[in-house]
PDB file of C-alpha atoms in Angstrom:
ATOM      1  CA  MET E 633      -2.126 -23.800  -5.773  1.00 70.00           C
ATOM      2  CA  GLY E 634      -0.747 -24.072  -2.239  1.00 90.00           C
ATOM      3  CA  ASN E 635       0.628 -21.468   0.124  1.00 96.00           C
ATOM      4  CA  THR E 636       1.332 -17.842  -0.747  1.00 97.00           C
ATOM      5  CA  LEU E 637       3.984 -15.685   0.900  1.00 97.00           C
ATOM      6  CA  THR E 638       2.796 -12.087   0.965  1.00 96.00           C
ATOM      7  CA  ILE E 639       5.183  -9.217   1.722  1.00 97.00           C
ATOM      8  CA  ASP E 640       3.754  -5.749   2.277  1.00 94.00           C
ATOM      9  CA  CYS E 641       6.572  -3.244   1.736  1.00 96.00           C
ATOM     10  CA  GLY E 642       5.981   0.067   3.478  1.00 92.00           C
ATOM     11  CA  GLY E 643       7.980   3.165   4.198  1.00 91.00           C
ATOM     12  CA  GLY E 644       8.460   2.225   7.838  1.00 91.00           C
ATOM     13  CA  GLY E 645       8.293  -1.554   7.824  1.00 94.00           C
ATOM     14  CA  LEU E 646       8.219  -4.760   5.822  1.00 96.00           C
ATOM     15  CA  LYS E 647       5.350  -7.014   6.913  1.00 95.00           C
ATOM     16  CA  ALA E 648       4.930 -10.610   5.798  1.00 96.00           C
ATOM     17  CA  ALA E 649       2.783 -13.692   6.280  1.00 96.00           C
ATOM     18  CA  VAL E 650       2.019 -16.998   4.595  1.00 97.00           C
ATOM     19  CA  VAL E 651      -1.601 -17.854   3.774  1.00 94.00           C
ATOM     20  CA  ASP E 652      -3.214 -20.885   2.172  1.00 93.00           C
ATOM     21  CA  ASP E 653      -5.742 -20.990  -0.673  1.00 88.00           C
ATOM     22  CA  ALA E 654      -8.572 -20.443   1.800  1.00 87.00           C
ATOM     23  CA  ASP E 655      -6.902 -17.194   2.960  1.00 85.00           C
ATOM     24  CA  ALA E 656      -6.139 -18.773   6.326  1.00 90.00           C
ATOM     25  CA  LEU E 657      -2.941 -17.708   8.078  1.00 92.00           C
ATOM     26  CA  VAL E 658      -0.241 -20.393   7.971  1.00 94.00           C
ATOM     27  CA  GLY E 659       2.695 -18.371   9.328  1.00 96.00           C
ATOM     28  CA  GLY E 660       3.312 -14.892  10.668  1.00 93.00           C
ATOM     29  CA  PRO E 661       2.606 -12.099  10.394  1.00 94.00           C
ATOM     30  CA  ILE E 662       6.066 -10.741  11.084  1.00 95.00           C
ATOM     31  CA  ARG E 663       7.413  -7.220  10.695  1.00 96.00           C
ATOM     32  CA  ILE E 664      10.891  -5.765  10.370  1.00 96.00           C
ATOM     33  CA  PRO E 665      11.819  -2.085  10.013  1.00 97.00           C
ATOM     34  CA  THR E 666      12.519  -1.028   6.442  1.00 97.00           C
ATOM     35  CA  PRO E 667      16.324  -0.704   6.261  1.00 97.00           C
ATOM     36  CA  TYR E 668      17.746   2.494   4.759  1.00 97.00           C
ATOM     37  CA  PRO E 669      19.318   3.237   2.411  1.00 97.00           C
ATOM     38  CA  PHE E 670      17.260   0.698   0.468  1.00 98.00           C
ATOM     39  CA  PRO E 671      18.594   0.068  -3.067  1.00 98.00           C
ATOM     40  CA  PRO E 672      17.106  -2.800  -5.103  1.00 98.00           C
ATOM     41  CA  ASP E 673      19.840  -5.296  -4.179  1.00 98.00           C
ATOM     42  CA  ARG E 674      19.242  -4.710  -0.465  1.00 98.00           C
ATOM     43  CA  PHE E 675      15.494  -4.950  -1.122  1.00 98.00           C
ATOM     44  CA  ILE E 676      15.991  -8.423  -2.590  1.00 98.00           C
ATOM     45  CA  ARG E 677      18.164  -9.543   0.335  1.00 98.00           C
ATOM     46  CA  ALA E 678      15.648  -8.229   2.884  1.00 98.00           C
ATOM     47  CA  LEU E 679      12.773 -10.116   1.257  1.00 98.00           C
ATOM     48  CA  LEU E 680      14.774 -13.339   1.081  1.00 98.00           C
ATOM     49  CA  ASP E 681      15.612 -12.951   4.772  1.00 97.00           C
ATOM     50  CA  ILE E 682      11.925 -12.530   5.580  1.00 97.00           C
ATOM     51  CA  GLN E 683      11.157 -15.667   3.590  1.00 96.00           C
ATOM     52  CA  SER E 684      13.618 -17.651   5.712  1.00 97.00           C
ATOM     53  CA  GLN E 685      11.627 -16.800   8.860  1.00 97.00           C
ATOM     54  CA  LEU E 686       8.309 -18.163   7.587  1.00 97.00           C
ATOM     55  CA  PRO E 687       6.886 -21.504   6.388  1.00 97.00           C
ATOM     56  CA  ALA E 688       7.522 -22.593   2.806  1.00 95.00           C
ATOM     57  CA  ALA E 689       5.310 -21.112   0.090  1.00 97.00           C
ATOM     58  CA  ASP E 690       4.652 -22.008  -3.532  1.00 96.00           C
ATOM     59  CA  ARG E 691       4.383 -18.446  -4.784  1.00 97.00           C
ATOM     60  CA  VAL E 692       4.986 -14.899  -3.624  1.00 97.00           C
ATOM     61  CA  THR E 693       2.975 -11.672  -3.690  1.00 97.00           C
ATOM     62  CA  VAL E 694       4.817  -8.413  -3.070  1.00 97.00           C
ATOM     63  CA  GLY E 695       3.112  -5.053  -2.509  1.00 96.00           C
ATOM     64  CA  LEU E 696       5.251  -1.983  -3.203  1.00 96.00           C
ATOM     65  CA  PRO E 697       4.439   1.696  -2.661  1.00 95.00           C
ATOM     66  CA  GLY E 698       4.110   3.895  -5.725  1.00 95.00           C
ATOM     67  CA  MET E 699       3.290   3.368  -9.380  1.00 96.00           C
ATOM     68  CA  ILE E 700       3.880  -0.282 -10.233  1.00 96.00           C
ATOM     69  CA  ARG E 701       3.011  -1.304 -13.787  1.00 95.00           C
ATOM     70  CA  HIS E 702       3.215  -4.939 -14.933  1.00 94.00           C
ATOM     71  CA  GLY E 703       5.640  -5.688 -12.106  1.00 96.00           C
ATOM     72  CA  ARG E 704       7.954  -2.838 -13.024  1.00 97.00           C
ATOM     73  CA  VAL E 705       8.558   0.242 -10.844  1.00 98.00           C
ATOM     74  CA  VAL E 706       7.493   3.379 -12.708  1.00 97.00           C
ATOM     75  CA  ALA E 707       7.989   5.512  -9.596  1.00 96.00           C
ATOM     76  CA  THR E 708       8.258   4.770  -5.886  1.00 96.00           C
ATOM     77  CA  PRO E 709       8.513   6.981  -2.792  1.00 93.00           C
ATOM     78  CA  HIS E 710      10.660   6.371   0.317  1.00 94.00           C
ATOM     79  CA  TYR E 711      13.110   3.923  -1.238  1.00 97.00           C
ATOM     80  CA  VAL E 712      14.624   6.652  -3.408  1.00 98.00           C
ATOM     81  CA  ASN E 713      15.310   8.754  -0.313  1.00 97.00           C
ATOM     82  CA  ARG E 714      18.672   8.613   1.457  1.00 96.00           C
ATOM     83  CA  ALA E 715      17.290   7.749   4.878  1.00 96.00           C
ATOM     84  CA  GLY E 716      13.649   6.930   4.225  1.00 94.00           C
ATOM     85  CA  PRO E 717      10.440   8.981   4.087  1.00 92.00           C
ATOM     86  CA  HIS E 718      10.771  12.770   3.948  1.00 89.00           C
ATOM     87  CA  THR E 719      14.566  12.774   3.646  1.00 95.00           C
ATOM     88  CA  PRO E 720      16.417  14.039   0.539  1.00 97.00           C
ATOM     89  CA  VAL E 721      16.175  12.047  -2.680  1.00 97.00           C
ATOM     90  CA  ASP E 722      19.397  10.259  -3.589  1.00 98.00           C
ATOM     91  CA  PRO E 723      20.004  10.528  -7.379  1.00 98.00           C
ATOM     92  CA  GLU E 724      21.635   7.080  -7.510  1.00 98.00           C
ATOM     93  CA  LEU E 725      18.732   5.438  -5.680  1.00 98.00           C
ATOM     94  CA  TYR E 726      16.257   7.293  -7.872  1.00 98.00           C
ATOM     95  CA  ALA E 727      17.986   5.990 -11.002  1.00 98.00           C
ATOM     96  CA  ALA E 728      18.216   2.452  -9.613  1.00 98.00           C
ATOM     97  CA  TRP E 729      14.518   2.223  -8.737  1.00 98.00           C
ATOM     98  CA  THR E 730      13.035   4.026 -11.745  1.00 98.00           C
ATOM     99  CA  GLY E 731      12.095   1.404 -14.309  1.00 98.00           C
ATOM    100  CA  TYR E 732      13.306  -1.436 -12.070  1.00 98.00           C
ATOM    101  CA  ASP E 733      11.750  -4.761 -13.132  1.00 98.00           C
ATOM    102  CA  ALA E 734      10.939  -5.948  -9.630  1.00 98.00           C
ATOM    103  CA  ARG E 735       8.919  -8.946 -10.757  1.00 98.00           C
ATOM    104  CA  ALA E 736      11.696 -10.341 -12.970  1.00 98.00           C
ATOM    105  CA  ALA E 737      14.327  -9.794 -10.264  1.00 98.00           C
ATOM    106  CA  LEU E 738      12.180 -11.423  -7.587  1.00 98.00           C
ATOM    107  CA  ASN E 739      11.268 -14.351  -9.835  1.00 97.00           C
ATOM    108  CA  ARG E 740      14.984 -15.065 -10.190  1.00 98.00           C
ATOM    109  CA  ALA E 741      15.721 -14.552  -6.485  1.00 98.00           C
ATOM    110  CA  PHE E 742      12.859 -16.672  -5.143  1.00 98.00           C
ATOM    111  CA  GLY E 743      12.904 -19.292  -7.881  1.00 97.00           C
ATOM    112  CA  ARG E 744       9.120 -19.415  -7.979  1.00 96.00           C
ATOM    113  CA  PRO E 745       6.257 -17.317  -9.396  1.00 96.00           C
ATOM    114  CA  VAL E 746       6.093 -13.765  -8.027  1.00 97.00           C
ATOM    115  CA  LEU E 747       3.338 -11.173  -8.408  1.00 97.00           C
ATOM    116  CA  VAL E 748       4.345  -7.542  -7.799  1.00 97.00           C
ATOM    117  CA  LEU E 749       1.610  -4.936  -7.293  1.00 96.00           C
ATOM    118  CA  ASN E 750       1.037  -1.606  -5.647  1.00 96.00           C
ATOM    119  CA  ASP E 751       0.622  -2.247  -1.915  1.00 94.00           C
ATOM    120  CA  ALA E 752      -2.923  -0.861  -1.808  1.00 94.00           C
ATOM    121  CA  GLU E 753      -3.886  -3.246  -4.612  1.00 95.00           C
ATOM    122  CA  VAL E 754      -2.828  -6.201  -2.456  1.00 94.00           C
ATOM    123  CA  HIS E 755      -4.873  -4.738   0.414  1.00 93.00           C
ATOM    124  CA  GLY E 756      -7.818  -4.439  -1.925  1.00 94.00           C
ATOM    125  CA  ALA E 757      -7.597  -8.038  -3.078  1.00 93.00           C
ATOM    126  CA  ALA E 758      -8.319  -9.119   0.504  1.00 92.00           C
ATOM    127  CA  LEU E 759     -11.313  -6.817   0.834  1.00 93.00           C
ATOM    128  CA  VAL E 760     -13.388  -6.444  -2.307  1.00 94.00           C
ATOM    129  CA  ASP E 761     -16.402  -8.667  -2.881  1.00 92.00           C
ATOM    130  CA  GLY E 762     -16.453  -8.126  -6.649  1.00 93.00           C
ATOM    131  CA  THR E 763     -19.705  -6.175  -6.787  1.00 94.00           C
ATOM    132  CA  GLY E 764     -19.776  -2.694  -8.280  1.00 97.00           C
ATOM    133  CA  LEU E 765     -17.085  -0.036  -7.978  1.00 98.00           C
ATOM    134  CA  GLU E 766     -14.930  -0.535  -4.892  1.00 98.00           C
ATOM    135  CA  LEU E 767     -12.229   1.948  -3.888  1.00 98.00           C
ATOM    136  CA  VAL E 768      -9.533   1.107  -1.347  1.00 97.00           C
ATOM    137  CA  ILE E 769      -7.424   3.777   0.338  1.00 97.00           C
ATOM    138  CA  THR E 770      -4.656   3.043   2.820  1.00 95.00           C
ATOM    139  CA  LEU E 771      -3.455   5.463   5.468  1.00 96.00           C
ATOM    140  CA  GLY E 772       0.134   5.169   6.646  1.00 92.00           C
ATOM    141  CA  THR E 773       3.304   7.051   5.742  1.00 91.00           C
ATOM    142  CA  GLY E 774       1.179   8.574   2.977  1.00 92.00           C
ATOM    143  CA  LEU E 775      -1.985   7.693   1.065  1.00 94.00           C
ATOM    144  CA  GLY E 776      -2.325   4.543  -1.027  1.00 94.00           C
ATOM    145  CA  ASN E 777      -5.218   3.658  -3.302  1.00 96.00           C
ATOM    146  CA  ALA E 778      -6.633   0.946  -5.547  1.00 96.00           C
ATOM    147  CA  LEU E 779      -9.828   0.759  -7.599  1.00 97.00           C
ATOM    148  CA  PHE E 780     -11.766  -2.389  -8.521  1.00 97.00           C
ATOM    149  CA  ASP E 781     -14.727  -2.651 -10.913  1.00 96.00           C
ATOM    150  CA  ASP E 782     -16.762  -5.846 -10.389  1.00 95.00           C
ATOM    151  CA  GLY E 783     -13.617  -7.403  -8.947  1.00 93.00           C
ATOM    152  CA  ALA E 784     -11.353  -6.409 -11.840  1.00 93.00           C
ATOM    153  CA  LEU E 785      -8.414  -4.158 -10.973  1.00 93.00           C
ATOM    154  CA  ALA E 786      -8.549  -0.790 -12.726  1.00 94.00           C
ATOM    155  CA  PRO E 787      -5.379   0.979 -13.955  1.00 92.00           C
ATOM    156  CA  HIS E 788      -3.504   2.507 -11.046  1.00 92.00           C
ATOM    157  CA  LEU E 789      -3.650   6.232 -10.310  1.00 92.00           C
ATOM    158  CA  GLU E 790      -1.325   7.831  -7.769  1.00 92.00           C
ATOM    159  CA  LEU E 791      -3.793   9.943  -5.806  1.00 94.00           C
ATOM    160  CA  SER E 792      -1.105  10.519  -3.202  1.00 92.00           C
ATOM    161  CA  HIS E 793       0.650  13.032  -5.456  1.00 91.00           C
ATOM    162  CA  GLY E 794      -2.482  14.969  -6.390  1.00 93.00           C
ATOM    163  CA  PRO E 795      -2.873  18.506  -5.019  1.00 93.00           C
ATOM    164  CA  ILE E 796      -5.587  18.971  -2.444  1.00 93.00           C
ATOM    165  CA  ARG E 797      -5.178  22.247  -0.500  1.00 87.00           C
ATOM    166  CA  ARG E 798      -2.660  25.086  -0.220  1.00 85.00           C
ATOM    167  CA  LYS E 799       0.026  23.352  -2.286  1.00 87.00           C
ATOM    168  CA  LYS E 800      -0.333  20.180  -0.223  1.00 93.00           C
ATOM    169  CA  THR E 801      -0.697  16.749  -1.781  1.00 95.00           C
ATOM    170  CA  TYR E 802      -2.781  13.986  -0.248  1.00 95.00           C
ATOM    171  CA  ASP E 803       0.461  12.556   1.164  1.00 93.00           C
ATOM    172  CA  THR E 804       1.379  15.798   2.902  1.00 93.00           C
ATOM    173  CA  TYR E 805      -2.212  16.494   3.987  1.00 96.00           C
ATOM    174  CA  ILE E 806      -3.095  13.230   5.755  1.00 96.00           C
ATOM    175  CA  GLY E 807       0.233  11.362   5.989  1.00 95.00           C
ATOM    176  CA  GLU E 808       1.853  10.135   9.187  1.00 94.00           C
ATOM    177  CA  ILE E 809       3.823  13.325   9.819  1.00 94.00           C
ATOM    178  CA  GLN E 810       0.625  15.373   9.707  1.00 95.00           C
ATOM    179  CA  ARG E 811      -1.161  12.958  12.019  1.00 97.00           C
ATOM    180  CA  ARG E 812       1.584  13.350  14.596  1.00 96.00           C
ATOM    181  CA  GLU E 813       1.605  17.134  14.266  1.00 96.00           C
ATOM    182  CA  LEU E 814      -2.160  17.589  14.390  1.00 97.00           C
ATOM    183  CA  GLY E 815      -3.173  14.842  16.814  1.00 97.00           C
ATOM    184  CA  ASN E 816      -5.738  12.189  15.968  1.00 97.00           C
ATOM    185  CA  ALA E 817      -8.852  14.347  16.338  1.00 97.00           C
ATOM    186  CA  ARG E 818      -7.815  17.092  13.888  1.00 97.00           C
ATOM    187  CA  TRP E 819      -6.202  14.583  11.558  1.00 98.00           C
ATOM    188  CA  SER E 820      -9.415  12.523  11.565  1.00 98.00           C
ATOM    189  CA  ARG E 821     -11.370  15.566  10.407  1.00 97.00           C
ATOM    190  CA  ARG E 822      -8.936  15.886   7.506  1.00 97.00           C
ATOM    191  CA  VAL E 823      -9.510  12.245   6.590  1.00 98.00           C
ATOM    192  CA  ARG E 824     -13.252  12.870   6.574  1.00 97.00           C
ATOM    193  CA  ARG E 825     -12.795  15.912   4.311  1.00 96.00           C
ATOM    194  CA  VAL E 826     -10.734  13.783   1.921  1.00 97.00           C
ATOM    195  CA  VAL E 827     -13.468  11.137   1.802  1.00 97.00           C
ATOM    196  CA  ASP E 828     -16.140  13.778   1.189  1.00 97.00           C
ATOM    197  CA  GLY E 829     -14.034  15.249  -1.607  1.00 96.00           C
ATOM    198  CA  LEU E 830     -13.368  11.930  -3.325  1.00 97.00           C
ATOM    199  CA  ARG E 831     -16.955  10.668  -3.173  1.00 97.00           C
ATOM    200  CA  PRO E 832     -18.286  12.752  -6.119  1.00 97.00           C
ATOM    201  CA  VAL E 833     -15.153  11.903  -8.148  1.00 96.00           C
ATOM    202  CA  PHE E 834     -15.458   8.107  -7.891  1.00 97.00           C
ATOM    203  CA  ARG E 835     -19.141   7.541  -7.038  1.00 98.00           C
ATOM    204  CA  TRP E 836     -18.074   4.277  -5.435  1.00 98.00           C
ATOM    205  CA  ASP E 837     -20.415   1.571  -4.250  1.00 98.00           C
ATOM    206  CA  ARG E 838     -18.066   0.835  -1.354  1.00 98.00           C
ATOM    207  CA  LEU E 839     -14.980   2.568   0.054  1.00 98.00           C
ATOM    208  CA  PHE E 840     -12.587   0.591   2.237  1.00 97.00           C
ATOM    209  CA  ILE E 841     -10.129   2.494   4.440  1.00 97.00           C
ATOM    210  CA  GLY E 842      -7.165   0.422   5.608  1.00 95.00           C
ATOM    211  CA  GLY E 843      -3.486   0.819   6.393  1.00 92.00           C
ATOM    212  CA  GLY E 844      -1.754   1.204   9.721  1.00 90.00           C
ATOM    213  CA  ASN E 845      -3.450   4.506  10.606  1.00 95.00           C
ATOM    214  CA  ALA E 846      -7.036   3.556   9.737  1.00 96.00           C
ATOM    215  CA  ALA E 847      -7.602   2.387  13.313  1.00 95.00           C
ATOM    216  CA  LEU E 848      -6.632   5.857  14.563  1.00 97.00           C
ATOM    217  CA  ILE E 849      -9.571   7.653  12.940  1.00 97.00           C
ATOM    218  CA  ASP E 850     -11.611   8.829  15.889  1.00 96.00           C
ATOM    219  CA  ALA E 851     -15.160   7.668  16.587  1.00 96.00           C
ATOM    220  CA  GLU E 852     -16.783  10.996  15.673  1.00 95.00           C
ATOM    221  CA  ALA E 853     -15.184  11.037  12.229  1.00 96.00           C
ATOM    222  CA  VAL E 854     -15.991   7.365  11.624  1.00 96.00           C
ATOM    223  CA  ALA E 855     -19.642   8.013  12.459  1.00 95.00           C
ATOM    224  CA  ARG E 856     -19.755  10.784   9.835  1.00 96.00           C
ATOM    225  CA  LEU E 857     -17.973   8.955   7.024  1.00 96.00           C
ATOM    226  CA  GLY E 858     -21.162   7.395   5.711  1.00 94.00           C
ATOM    227  CA  ASP E 859     -22.696   3.950   5.340  1.00 96.00           C
ATOM    228  CA  ASP E 860     -20.764   3.373   2.124  1.00 97.00           C
ATOM    229  CA  VAL E 861     -17.423   3.428   3.986  1.00 98.00           C
ATOM    230  CA  THR E 862     -15.831   0.514   5.872  1.00 97.00           C
ATOM    231  CA  ILE E 863     -12.768   0.719   8.125  1.00 96.00           C
ATOM    232  CA  VAL E 864     -10.658  -2.428   7.803  1.00 93.00           C
ATOM    233  CA  PRO E 865      -7.694  -3.860   9.756  1.00 87.00           C
ATOM    234  CA  ASN E 866      -4.153  -3.448   8.474  1.00 82.00           C
ATOM    235  CA  THR E 867      -3.744  -7.221   8.242  1.00 83.00           C
ATOM    236  CA  ALA E 868      -5.351  -7.017   4.786  1.00 80.00           C
ATOM    237  CA  GLY E 869      -1.927  -6.038   3.454  1.00 79.00           C
ATOM    238  CA  VAL E 870      -0.598  -9.541   4.058  1.00 86.00           C
ATOM    239  CA  LEU E 871      -3.827 -11.528   3.836  1.00 87.00           C
ATOM    240  CA  GLY E 872      -4.614 -10.433   0.275  1.00 90.00           C
ATOM    241  CA  GLY E 873      -1.712 -12.244  -1.341  1.00 92.00           C
ATOM    242  CA  ALA E 874      -3.531 -15.425  -2.365  1.00 91.00           C
ATOM    243  CA  ARG E 875      -6.648 -13.628  -3.600  1.00 91.00           C
ATOM    244  CA  ALA E 876      -4.464 -11.260  -5.598  1.00 93.00           C
ATOM    245  CA  TRP E 877      -3.425 -14.190  -7.789  1.00 92.00           C
ATOM    246  CA  LYS E 878      -7.066 -15.143  -8.325  1.00 85.00           C
ATOM    247  CA  LEU E 879      -8.198 -11.586  -9.114  1.00 82.00           C
ATOM    248  CA  ILE E 880      -5.152 -10.251 -10.911  1.00 77.00           C
ATOM    249  CA  GLY E 881      -2.382 -12.751 -11.393  1.00 60.00           C
ATOM    250  CA  GLY E 882      -4.222 -15.478 -13.231  1.00 51.00           C
TER     251      GLY E 882
END
């Protein structure tokens, strides 16, 4: 099919790279800070600007935070906030993003096929081997997740908003703010408790932990996570774009 431009849209940064059909890096990765406020029209302009800094691609894969269904935004964090993560929600931004058909808008803007998925699903496309039940969680501003069954993407569930302890959600229990407050050692113990709690729920064959903060889990916690858990580099967010078309996009 040719080259794929993959853009991983996070709360703190927009990361992008171009890969070929063999998943080899052709250009990038590059990263720019996510600009706030970030309404859909500015989102489109930012992604087009990123495209101009990289080699040409035949198609585009975009990973967005939140509940993305058939390329449409059901709900998204960060971008509905006035100044980014953990700032007040702006009603106009909330209205603009809720129900936004990101895939249709990006198809028009790029003039080529675009696949829009949850960002953890793009991560997962780079990681799963298609055998058994494979769960991917990403650690960054909050918690992302994607579930694959024999390589097929399962319907998305927003674990990040689920309650876990003392009125905290997964986002507010092991997100970036908590990591900074607690320090890596205490935060790592929380990550291990989350893994232990999710294991009997999913009964996965393999759990992949990625995202920008995965590398910050300390050695003691990693050693106790179990043989069914693999820590992966954050580059999966931009390297999964081509495989996402094979697994999900058709």
